[in-house]
PDB file of N, CA, C and O in Angstrom:
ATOM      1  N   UNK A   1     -16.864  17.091 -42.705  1.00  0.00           N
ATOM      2  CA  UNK A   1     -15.634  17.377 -43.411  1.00  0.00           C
ATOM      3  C   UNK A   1     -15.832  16.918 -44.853  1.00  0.00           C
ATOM      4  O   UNK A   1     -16.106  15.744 -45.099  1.00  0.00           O
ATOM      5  N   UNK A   2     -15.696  17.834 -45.797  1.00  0.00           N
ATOM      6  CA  UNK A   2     -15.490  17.571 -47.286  1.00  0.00           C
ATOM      7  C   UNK A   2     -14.808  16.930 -47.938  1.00  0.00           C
ATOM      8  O   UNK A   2     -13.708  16.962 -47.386  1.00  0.00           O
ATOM      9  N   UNK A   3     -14.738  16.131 -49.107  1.00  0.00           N
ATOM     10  CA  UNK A   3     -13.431  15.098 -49.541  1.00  0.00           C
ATOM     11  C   UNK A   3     -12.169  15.971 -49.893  1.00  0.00           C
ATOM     12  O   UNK A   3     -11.018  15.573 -50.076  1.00  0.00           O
ATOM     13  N   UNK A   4     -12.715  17.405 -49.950  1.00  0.00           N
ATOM     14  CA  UNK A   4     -11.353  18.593 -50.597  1.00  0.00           C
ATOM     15  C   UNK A   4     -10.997  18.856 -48.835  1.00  0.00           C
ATOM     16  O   UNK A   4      -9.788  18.783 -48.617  1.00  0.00           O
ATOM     17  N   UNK A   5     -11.432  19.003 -48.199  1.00  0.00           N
ATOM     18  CA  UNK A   5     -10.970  19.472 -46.918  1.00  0.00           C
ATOM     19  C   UNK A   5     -10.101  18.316 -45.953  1.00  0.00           C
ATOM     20  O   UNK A   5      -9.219  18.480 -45.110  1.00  0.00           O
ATOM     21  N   UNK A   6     -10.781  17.068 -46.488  1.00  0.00           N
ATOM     22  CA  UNK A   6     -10.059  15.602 -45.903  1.00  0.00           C
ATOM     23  C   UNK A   6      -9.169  15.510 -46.623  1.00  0.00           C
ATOM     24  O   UNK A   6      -8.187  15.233 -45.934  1.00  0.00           O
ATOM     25  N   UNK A   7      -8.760  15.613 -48.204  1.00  0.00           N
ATOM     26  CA  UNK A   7      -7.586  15.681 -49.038  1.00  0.00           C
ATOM     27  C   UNK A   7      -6.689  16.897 -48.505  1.00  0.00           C
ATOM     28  O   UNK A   7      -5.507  16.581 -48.369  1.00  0.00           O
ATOM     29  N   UNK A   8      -7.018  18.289 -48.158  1.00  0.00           N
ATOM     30  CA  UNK A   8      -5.895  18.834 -47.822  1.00  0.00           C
ATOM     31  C   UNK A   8      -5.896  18.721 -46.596  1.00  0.00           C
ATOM     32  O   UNK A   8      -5.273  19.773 -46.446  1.00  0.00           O
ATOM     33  N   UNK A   9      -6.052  18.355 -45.516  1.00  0.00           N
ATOM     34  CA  UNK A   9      -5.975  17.775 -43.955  1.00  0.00           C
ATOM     35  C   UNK A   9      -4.821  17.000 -44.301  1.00  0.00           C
ATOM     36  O   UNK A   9      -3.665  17.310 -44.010  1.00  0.00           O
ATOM     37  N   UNK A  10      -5.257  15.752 -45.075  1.00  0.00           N
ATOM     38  CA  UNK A  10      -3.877  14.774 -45.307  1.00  0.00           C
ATOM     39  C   UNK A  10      -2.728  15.520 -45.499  1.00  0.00           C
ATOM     40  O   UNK A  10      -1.871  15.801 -44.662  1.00  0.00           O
ATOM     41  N   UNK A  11      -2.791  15.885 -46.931  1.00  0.00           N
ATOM     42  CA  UNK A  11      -1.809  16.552 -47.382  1.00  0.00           C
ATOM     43  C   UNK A  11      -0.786  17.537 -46.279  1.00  0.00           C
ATOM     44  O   UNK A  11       0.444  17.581 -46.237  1.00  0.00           O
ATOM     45  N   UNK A  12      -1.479  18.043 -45.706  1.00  0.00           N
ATOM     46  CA  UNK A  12      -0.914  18.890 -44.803  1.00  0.00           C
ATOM     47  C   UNK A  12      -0.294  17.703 -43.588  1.00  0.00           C
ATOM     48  O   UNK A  12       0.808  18.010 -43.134  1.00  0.00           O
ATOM     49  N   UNK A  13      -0.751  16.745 -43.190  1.00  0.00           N
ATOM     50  CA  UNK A  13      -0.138  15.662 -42.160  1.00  0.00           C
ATOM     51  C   UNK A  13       0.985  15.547 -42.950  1.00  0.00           C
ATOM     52  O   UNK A  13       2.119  15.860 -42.588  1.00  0.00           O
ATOM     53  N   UNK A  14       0.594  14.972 -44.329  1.00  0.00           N
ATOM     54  CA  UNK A  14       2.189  14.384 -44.504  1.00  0.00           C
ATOM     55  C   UNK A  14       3.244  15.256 -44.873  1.00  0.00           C
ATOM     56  O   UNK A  14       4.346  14.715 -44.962  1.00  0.00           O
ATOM     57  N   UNK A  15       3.157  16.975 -45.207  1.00  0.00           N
ATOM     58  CA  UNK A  15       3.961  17.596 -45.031  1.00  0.00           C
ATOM     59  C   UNK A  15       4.631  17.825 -43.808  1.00  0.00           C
ATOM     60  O   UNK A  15       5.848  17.964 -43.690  1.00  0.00           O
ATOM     61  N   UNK A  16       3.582  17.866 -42.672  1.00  0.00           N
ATOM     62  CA  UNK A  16       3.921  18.058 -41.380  1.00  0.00           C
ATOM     63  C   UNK A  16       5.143  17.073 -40.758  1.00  0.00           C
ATOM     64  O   UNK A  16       6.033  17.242 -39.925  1.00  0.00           O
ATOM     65  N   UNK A  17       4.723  15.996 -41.579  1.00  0.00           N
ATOM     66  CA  UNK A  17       6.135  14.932 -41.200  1.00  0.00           C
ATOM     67  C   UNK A  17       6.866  15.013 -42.157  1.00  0.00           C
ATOM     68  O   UNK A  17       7.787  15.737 -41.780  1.00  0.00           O
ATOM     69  N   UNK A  18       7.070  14.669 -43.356  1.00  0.00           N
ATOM     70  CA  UNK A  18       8.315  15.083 -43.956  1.00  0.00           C
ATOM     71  C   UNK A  18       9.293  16.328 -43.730  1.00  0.00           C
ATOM     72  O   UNK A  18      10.507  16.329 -43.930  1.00  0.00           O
ATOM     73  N   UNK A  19       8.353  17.590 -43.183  1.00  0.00           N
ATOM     74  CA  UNK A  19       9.389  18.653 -42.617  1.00  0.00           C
ATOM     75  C   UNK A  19      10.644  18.103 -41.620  1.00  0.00           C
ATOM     76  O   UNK A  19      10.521  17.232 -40.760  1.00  0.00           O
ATOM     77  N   UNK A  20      11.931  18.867 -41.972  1.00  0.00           N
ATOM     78  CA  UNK A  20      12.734  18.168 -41.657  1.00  0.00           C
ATOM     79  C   UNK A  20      13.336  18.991 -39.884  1.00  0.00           C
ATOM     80  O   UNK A  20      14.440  18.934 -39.341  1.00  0.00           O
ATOM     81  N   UNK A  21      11.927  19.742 -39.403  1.00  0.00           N
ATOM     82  CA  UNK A  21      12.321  20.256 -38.282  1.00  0.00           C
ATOM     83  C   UNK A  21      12.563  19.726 -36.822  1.00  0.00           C
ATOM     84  O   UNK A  21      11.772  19.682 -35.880  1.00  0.00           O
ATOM     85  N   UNK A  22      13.610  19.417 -36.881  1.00  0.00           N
ATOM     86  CA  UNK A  22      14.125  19.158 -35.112  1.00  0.00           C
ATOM     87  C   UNK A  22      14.082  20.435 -34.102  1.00  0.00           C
ATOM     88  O   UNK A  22      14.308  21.645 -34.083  1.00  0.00           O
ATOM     89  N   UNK A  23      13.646  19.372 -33.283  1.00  0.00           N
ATOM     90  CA  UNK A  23      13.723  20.616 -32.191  1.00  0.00           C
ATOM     91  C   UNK A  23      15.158  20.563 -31.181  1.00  0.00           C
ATOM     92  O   UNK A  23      15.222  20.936 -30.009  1.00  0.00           O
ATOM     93  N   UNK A  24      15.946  20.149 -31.779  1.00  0.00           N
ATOM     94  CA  UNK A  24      17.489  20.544 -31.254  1.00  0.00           C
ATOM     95  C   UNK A  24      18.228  20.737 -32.137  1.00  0.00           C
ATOM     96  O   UNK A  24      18.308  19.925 -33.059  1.00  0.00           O
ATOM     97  N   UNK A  25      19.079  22.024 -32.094  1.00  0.00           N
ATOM     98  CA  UNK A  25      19.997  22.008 -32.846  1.00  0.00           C
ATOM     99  C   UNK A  25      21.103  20.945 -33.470  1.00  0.00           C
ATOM    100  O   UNK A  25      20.705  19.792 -33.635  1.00  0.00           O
ATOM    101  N   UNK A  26      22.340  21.235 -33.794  1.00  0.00           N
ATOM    102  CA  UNK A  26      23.244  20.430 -34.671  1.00  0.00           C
ATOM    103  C   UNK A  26      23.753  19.999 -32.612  1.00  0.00           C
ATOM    104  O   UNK A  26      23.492  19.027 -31.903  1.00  0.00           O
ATOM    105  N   UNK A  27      24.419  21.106 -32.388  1.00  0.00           N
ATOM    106  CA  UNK A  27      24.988  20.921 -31.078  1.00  0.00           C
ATOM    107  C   UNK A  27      24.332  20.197 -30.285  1.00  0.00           C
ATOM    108  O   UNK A  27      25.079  19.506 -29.592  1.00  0.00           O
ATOM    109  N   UNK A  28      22.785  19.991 -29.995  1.00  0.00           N
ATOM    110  CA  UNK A  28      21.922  19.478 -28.866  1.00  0.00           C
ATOM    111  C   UNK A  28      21.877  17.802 -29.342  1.00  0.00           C
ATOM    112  O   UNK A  28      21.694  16.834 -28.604  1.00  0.00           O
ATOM    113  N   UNK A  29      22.142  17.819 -31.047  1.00  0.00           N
ATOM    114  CA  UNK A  29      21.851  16.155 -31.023  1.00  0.00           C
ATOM    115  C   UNK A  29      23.402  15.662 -30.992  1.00  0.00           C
ATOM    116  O   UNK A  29      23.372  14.434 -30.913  1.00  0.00           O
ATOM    117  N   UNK A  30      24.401  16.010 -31.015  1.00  0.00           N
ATOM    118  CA  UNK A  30      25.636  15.890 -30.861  1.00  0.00           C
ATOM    119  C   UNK A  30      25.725  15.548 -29.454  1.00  0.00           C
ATOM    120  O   UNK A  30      26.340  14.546 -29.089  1.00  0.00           O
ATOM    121  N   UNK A  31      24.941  16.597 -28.374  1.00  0.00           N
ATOM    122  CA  UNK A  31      25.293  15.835 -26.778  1.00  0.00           C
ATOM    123  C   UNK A  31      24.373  14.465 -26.602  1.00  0.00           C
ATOM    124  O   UNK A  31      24.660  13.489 -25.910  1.00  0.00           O
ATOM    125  N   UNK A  32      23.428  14.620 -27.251  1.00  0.00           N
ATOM    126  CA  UNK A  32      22.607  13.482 -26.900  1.00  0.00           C
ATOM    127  C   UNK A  32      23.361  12.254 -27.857  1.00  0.00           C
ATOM    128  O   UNK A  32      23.358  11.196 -27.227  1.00  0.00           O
ATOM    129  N   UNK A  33      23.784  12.170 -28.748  1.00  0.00           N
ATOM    130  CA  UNK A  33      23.972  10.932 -29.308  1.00  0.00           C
ATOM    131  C   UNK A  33      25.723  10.587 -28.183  1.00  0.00           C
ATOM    132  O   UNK A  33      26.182   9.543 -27.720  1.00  0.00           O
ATOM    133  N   UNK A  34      26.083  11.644 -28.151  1.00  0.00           N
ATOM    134  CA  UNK A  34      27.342  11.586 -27.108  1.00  0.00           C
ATOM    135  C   UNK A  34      26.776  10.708 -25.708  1.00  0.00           C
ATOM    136  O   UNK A  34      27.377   9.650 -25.521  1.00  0.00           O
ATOM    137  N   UNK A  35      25.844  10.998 -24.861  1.00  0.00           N
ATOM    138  CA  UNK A  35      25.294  10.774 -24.225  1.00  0.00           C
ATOM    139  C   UNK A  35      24.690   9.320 -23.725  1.00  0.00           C
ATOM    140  O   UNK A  35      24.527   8.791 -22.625  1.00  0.00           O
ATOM    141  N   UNK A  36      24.409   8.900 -25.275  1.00  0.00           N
ATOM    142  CA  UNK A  36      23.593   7.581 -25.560  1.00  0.00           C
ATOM    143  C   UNK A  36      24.729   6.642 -25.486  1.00  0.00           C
ATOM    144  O   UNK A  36      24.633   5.535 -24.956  1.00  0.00           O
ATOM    145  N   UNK A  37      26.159   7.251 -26.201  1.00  0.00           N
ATOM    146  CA  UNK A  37      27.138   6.091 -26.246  1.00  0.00           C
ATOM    147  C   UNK A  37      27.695   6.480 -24.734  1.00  0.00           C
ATOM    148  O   UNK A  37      28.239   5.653 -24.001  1.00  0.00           O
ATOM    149  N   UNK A  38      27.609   7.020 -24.597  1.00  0.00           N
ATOM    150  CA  UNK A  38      28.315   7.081 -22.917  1.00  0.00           C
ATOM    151  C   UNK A  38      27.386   6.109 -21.769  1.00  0.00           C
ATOM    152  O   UNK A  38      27.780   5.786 -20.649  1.00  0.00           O
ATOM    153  N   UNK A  39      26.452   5.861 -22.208  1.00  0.00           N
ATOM    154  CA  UNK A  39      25.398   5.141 -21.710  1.00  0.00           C
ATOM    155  C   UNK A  39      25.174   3.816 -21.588  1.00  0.00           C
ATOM    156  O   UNK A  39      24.694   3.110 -20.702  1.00  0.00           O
ATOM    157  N   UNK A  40      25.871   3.518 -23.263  1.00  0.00           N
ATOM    158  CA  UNK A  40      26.020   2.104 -23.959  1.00  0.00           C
ATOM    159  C   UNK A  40      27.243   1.729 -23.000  1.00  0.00           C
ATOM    160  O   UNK A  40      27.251   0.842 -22.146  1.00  0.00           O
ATOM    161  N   UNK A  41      28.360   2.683 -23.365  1.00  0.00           N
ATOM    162  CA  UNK A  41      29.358   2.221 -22.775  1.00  0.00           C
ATOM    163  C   UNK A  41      29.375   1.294 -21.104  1.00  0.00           C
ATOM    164  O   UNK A  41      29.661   0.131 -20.817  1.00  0.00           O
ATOM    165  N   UNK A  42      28.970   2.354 -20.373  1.00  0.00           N
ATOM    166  CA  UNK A  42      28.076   2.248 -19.114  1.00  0.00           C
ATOM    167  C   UNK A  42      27.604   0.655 -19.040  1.00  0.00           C
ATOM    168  O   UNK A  42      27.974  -0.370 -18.467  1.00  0.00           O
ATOM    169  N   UNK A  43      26.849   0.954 -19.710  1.00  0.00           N
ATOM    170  CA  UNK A  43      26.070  -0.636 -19.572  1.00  0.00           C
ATOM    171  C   UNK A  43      27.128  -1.849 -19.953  1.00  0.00           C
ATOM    172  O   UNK A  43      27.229  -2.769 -19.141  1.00  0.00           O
ATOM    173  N   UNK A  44      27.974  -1.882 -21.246  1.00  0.00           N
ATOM    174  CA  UNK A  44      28.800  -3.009 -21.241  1.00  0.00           C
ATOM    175  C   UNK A  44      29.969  -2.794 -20.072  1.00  0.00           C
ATOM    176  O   UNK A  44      30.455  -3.779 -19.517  1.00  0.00           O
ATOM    177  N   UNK A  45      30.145  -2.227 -19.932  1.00  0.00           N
ATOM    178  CA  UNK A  45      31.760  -1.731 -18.623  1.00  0.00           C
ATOM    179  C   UNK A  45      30.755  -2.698 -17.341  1.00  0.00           C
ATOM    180  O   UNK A  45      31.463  -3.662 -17.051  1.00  0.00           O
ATOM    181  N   UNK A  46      29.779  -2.747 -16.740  1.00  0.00           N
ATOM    182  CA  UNK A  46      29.075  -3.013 -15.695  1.00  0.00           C
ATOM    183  C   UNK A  46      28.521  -4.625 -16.251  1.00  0.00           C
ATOM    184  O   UNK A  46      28.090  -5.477 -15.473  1.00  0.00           O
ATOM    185  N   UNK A  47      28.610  -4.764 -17.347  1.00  0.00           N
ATOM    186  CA  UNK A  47      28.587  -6.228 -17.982  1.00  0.00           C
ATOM    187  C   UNK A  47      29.455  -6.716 -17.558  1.00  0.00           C
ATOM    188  O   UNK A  47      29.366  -7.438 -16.564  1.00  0.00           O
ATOM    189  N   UNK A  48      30.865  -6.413 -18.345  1.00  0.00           N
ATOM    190  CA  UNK A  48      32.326  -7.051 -18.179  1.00  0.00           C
ATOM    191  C   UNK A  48      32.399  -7.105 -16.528  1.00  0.00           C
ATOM    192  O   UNK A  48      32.505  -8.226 -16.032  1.00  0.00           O
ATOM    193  N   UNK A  49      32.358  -6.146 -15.791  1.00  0.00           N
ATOM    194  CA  UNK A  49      32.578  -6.413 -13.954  1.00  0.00           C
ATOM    195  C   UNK A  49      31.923  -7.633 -13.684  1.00  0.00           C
ATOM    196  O   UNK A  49      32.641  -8.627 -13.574  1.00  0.00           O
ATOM    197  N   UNK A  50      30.758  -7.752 -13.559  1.00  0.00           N
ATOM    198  CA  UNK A  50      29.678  -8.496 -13.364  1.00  0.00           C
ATOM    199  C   UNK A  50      30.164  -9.742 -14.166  1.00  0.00           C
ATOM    200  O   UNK A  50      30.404 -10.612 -13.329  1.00  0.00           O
ATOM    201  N   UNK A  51      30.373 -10.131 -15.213  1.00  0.00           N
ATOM    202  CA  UNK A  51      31.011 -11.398 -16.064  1.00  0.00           C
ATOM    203  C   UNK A  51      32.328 -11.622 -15.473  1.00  0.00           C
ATOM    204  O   UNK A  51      32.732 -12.784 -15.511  1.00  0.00           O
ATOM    205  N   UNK A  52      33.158 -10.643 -14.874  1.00  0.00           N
ATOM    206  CA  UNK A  52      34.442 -10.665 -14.863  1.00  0.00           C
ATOM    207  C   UNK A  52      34.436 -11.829 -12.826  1.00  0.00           C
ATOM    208  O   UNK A  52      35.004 -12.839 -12.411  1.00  0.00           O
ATOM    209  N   UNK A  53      33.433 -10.801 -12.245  1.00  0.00           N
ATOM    210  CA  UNK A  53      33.415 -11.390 -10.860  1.00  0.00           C
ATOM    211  C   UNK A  53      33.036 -12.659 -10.730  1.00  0.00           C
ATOM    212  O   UNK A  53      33.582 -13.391  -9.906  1.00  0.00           O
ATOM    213  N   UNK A  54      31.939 -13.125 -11.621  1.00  0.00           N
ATOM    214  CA  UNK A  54      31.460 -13.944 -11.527  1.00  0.00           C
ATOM    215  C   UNK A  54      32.338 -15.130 -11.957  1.00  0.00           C
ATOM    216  O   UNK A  54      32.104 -16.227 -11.450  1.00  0.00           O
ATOM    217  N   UNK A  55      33.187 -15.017 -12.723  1.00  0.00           N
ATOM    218  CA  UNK A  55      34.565 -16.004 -13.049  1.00  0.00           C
ATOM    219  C   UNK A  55      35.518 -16.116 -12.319  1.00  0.00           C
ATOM    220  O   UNK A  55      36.493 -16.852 -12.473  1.00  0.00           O
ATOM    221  N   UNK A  56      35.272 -15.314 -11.386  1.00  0.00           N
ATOM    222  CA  UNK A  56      36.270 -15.295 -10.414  1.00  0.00           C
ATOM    223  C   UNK A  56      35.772 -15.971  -9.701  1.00  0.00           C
ATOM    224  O   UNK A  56      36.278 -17.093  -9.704  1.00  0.00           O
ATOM    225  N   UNK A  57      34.676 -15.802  -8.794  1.00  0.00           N
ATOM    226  CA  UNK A  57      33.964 -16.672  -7.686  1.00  0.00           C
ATOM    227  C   UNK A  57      34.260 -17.992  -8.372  1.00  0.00           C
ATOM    228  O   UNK A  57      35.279 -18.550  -7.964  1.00  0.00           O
ATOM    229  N   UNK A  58      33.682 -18.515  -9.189  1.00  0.00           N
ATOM    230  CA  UNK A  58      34.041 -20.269 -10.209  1.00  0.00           C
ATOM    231  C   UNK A  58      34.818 -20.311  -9.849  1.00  0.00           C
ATOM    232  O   UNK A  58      34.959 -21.070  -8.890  1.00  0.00           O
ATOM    233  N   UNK A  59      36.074 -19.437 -10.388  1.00  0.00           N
ATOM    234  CA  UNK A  59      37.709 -20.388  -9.809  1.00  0.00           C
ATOM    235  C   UNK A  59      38.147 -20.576  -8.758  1.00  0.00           C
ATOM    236  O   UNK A  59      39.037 -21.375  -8.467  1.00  0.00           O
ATOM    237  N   UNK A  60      37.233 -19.441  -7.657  1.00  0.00           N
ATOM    238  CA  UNK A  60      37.887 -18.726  -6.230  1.00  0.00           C
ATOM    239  C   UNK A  60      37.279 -20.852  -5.550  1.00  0.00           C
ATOM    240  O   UNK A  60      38.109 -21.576  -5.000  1.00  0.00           O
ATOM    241  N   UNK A  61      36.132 -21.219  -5.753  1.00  0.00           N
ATOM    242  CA  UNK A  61      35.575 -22.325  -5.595  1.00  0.00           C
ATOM    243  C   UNK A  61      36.202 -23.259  -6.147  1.00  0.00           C
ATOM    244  O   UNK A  61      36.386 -24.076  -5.245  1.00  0.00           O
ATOM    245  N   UNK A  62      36.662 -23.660  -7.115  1.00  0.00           N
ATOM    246  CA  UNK A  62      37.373 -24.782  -7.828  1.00  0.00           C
ATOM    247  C   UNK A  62      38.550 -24.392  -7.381  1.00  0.00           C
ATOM    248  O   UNK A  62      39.266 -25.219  -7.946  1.00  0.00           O
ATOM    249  N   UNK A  63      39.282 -23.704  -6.753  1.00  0.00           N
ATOM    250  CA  UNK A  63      40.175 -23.643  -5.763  1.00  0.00           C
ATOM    251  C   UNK A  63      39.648 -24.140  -4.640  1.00  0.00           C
ATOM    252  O   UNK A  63      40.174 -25.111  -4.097  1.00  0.00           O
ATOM    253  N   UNK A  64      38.983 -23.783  -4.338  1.00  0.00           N
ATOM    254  CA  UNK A  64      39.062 -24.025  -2.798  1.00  0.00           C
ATOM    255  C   UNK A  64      38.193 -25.392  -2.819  1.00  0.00           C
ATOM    256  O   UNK A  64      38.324 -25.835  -1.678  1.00  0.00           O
ATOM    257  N   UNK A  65      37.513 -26.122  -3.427  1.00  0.00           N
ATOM    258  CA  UNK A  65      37.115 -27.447  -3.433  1.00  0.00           C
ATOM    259  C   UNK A  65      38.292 -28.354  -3.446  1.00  0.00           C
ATOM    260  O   UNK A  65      38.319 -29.230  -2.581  1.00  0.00           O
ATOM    261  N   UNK A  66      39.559 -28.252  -4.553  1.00  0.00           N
ATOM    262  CA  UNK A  66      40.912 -28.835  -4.634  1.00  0.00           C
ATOM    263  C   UNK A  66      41.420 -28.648  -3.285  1.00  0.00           C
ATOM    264  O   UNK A  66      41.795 -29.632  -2.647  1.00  0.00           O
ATOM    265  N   UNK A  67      41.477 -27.303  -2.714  1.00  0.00           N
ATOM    266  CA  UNK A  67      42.540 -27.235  -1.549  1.00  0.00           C
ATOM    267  C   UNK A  67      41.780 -27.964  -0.557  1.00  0.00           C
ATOM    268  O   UNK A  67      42.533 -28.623   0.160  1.00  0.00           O
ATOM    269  N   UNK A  68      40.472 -28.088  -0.239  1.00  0.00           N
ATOM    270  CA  UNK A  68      39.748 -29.255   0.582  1.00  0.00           C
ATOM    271  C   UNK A  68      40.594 -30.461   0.259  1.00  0.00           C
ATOM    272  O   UNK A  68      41.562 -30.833   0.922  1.00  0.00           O
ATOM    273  N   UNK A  69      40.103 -31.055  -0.881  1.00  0.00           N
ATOM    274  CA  UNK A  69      40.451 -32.173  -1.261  1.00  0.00           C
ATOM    275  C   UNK A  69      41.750 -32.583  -0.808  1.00  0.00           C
ATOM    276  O   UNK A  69      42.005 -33.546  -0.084  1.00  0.00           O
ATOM    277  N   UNK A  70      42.434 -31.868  -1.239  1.00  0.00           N
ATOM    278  CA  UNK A  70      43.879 -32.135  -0.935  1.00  0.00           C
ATOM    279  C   UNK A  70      44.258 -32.382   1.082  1.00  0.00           C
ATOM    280  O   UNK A  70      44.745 -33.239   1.820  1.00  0.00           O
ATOM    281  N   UNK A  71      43.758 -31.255   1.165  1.00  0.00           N
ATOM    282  CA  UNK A  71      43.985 -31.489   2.916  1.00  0.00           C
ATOM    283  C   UNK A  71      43.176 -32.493   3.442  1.00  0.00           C
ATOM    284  O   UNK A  71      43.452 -32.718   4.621  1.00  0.00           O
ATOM    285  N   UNK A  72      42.010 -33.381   2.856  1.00  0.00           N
ATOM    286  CA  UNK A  72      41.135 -34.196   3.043  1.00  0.00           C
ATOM    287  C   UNK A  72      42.729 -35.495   3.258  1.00  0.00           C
ATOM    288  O   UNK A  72      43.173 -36.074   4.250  1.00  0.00           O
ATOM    289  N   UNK A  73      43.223 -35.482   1.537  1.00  0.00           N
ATOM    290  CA  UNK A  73      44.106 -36.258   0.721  1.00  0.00           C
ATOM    291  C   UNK A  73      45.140 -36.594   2.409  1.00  0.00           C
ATOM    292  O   UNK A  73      45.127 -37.543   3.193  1.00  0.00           O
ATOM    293  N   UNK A  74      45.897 -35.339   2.378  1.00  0.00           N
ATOM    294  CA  UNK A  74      46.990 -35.586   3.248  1.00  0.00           C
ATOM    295  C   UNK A  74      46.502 -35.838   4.836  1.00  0.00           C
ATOM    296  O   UNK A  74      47.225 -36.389   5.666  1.00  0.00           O
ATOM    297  N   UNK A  75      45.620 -35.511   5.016  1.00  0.00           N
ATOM    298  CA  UNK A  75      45.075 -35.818   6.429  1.00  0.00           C
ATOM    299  C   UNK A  75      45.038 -37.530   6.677  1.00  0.00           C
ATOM    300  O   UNK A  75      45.336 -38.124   7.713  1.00  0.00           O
ATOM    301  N   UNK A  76      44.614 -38.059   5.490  1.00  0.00           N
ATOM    302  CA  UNK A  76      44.377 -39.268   5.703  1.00  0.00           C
ATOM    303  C   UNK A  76      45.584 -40.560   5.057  1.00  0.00           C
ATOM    304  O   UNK A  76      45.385 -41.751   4.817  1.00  0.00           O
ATOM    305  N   UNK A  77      46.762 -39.776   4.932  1.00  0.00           N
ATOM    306  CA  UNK A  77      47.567 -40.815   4.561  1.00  0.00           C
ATOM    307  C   UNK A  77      48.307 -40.028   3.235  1.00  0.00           C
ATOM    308  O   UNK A  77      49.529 -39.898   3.304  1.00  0.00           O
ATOM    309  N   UNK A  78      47.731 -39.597   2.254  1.00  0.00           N
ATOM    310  CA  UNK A  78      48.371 -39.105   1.257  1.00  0.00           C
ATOM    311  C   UNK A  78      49.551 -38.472   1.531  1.00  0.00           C
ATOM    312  O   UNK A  78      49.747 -37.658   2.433  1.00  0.00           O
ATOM    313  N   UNK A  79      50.680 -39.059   0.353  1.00  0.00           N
ATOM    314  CA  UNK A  79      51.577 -38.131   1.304  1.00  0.00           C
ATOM    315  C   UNK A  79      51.943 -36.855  -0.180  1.00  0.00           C
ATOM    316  O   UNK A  79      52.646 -35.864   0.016  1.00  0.00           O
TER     317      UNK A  79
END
């Protein structure tokens, strides 16, 4: 390969990327970026459940350790 044939090789790469051709239309990247946040969404919604249950179990337990306690309490005299 020649230094004129390696100079327009380049040349031609970096046109090849600066061209500004997508291969989806206006409409096709519109569903996909639609898509991506529907996705995102997805993922935090299944966060919050998952964060949400898991705070629940804690209290569902710090309840029910107190309500031990307590029936421990009154079993033995507490009044």
């Amino acid at each position: 390969m020649t230094p004129e044939e390696r100079t327009q090789f380049a040349a031609e790469i970096v046109a090849a990327l600066k061209a500004d051709d997508s291969c989806l239309n206006k409409d096709e990247q519109q569903w996909v970026r639609l898509a991506i946040a529907k996705q995102e969404q997805s993922i935090r919604l299944r966060q919050a459940v998952i964060e949400k249950t898991f705070a629940g179990l804690v209290w569902a337990g710090i309840v029910g350790v107190g309500a031990v306690f307590l029936d421990y309490l009154k079993g033995h005299g507490f009044k």
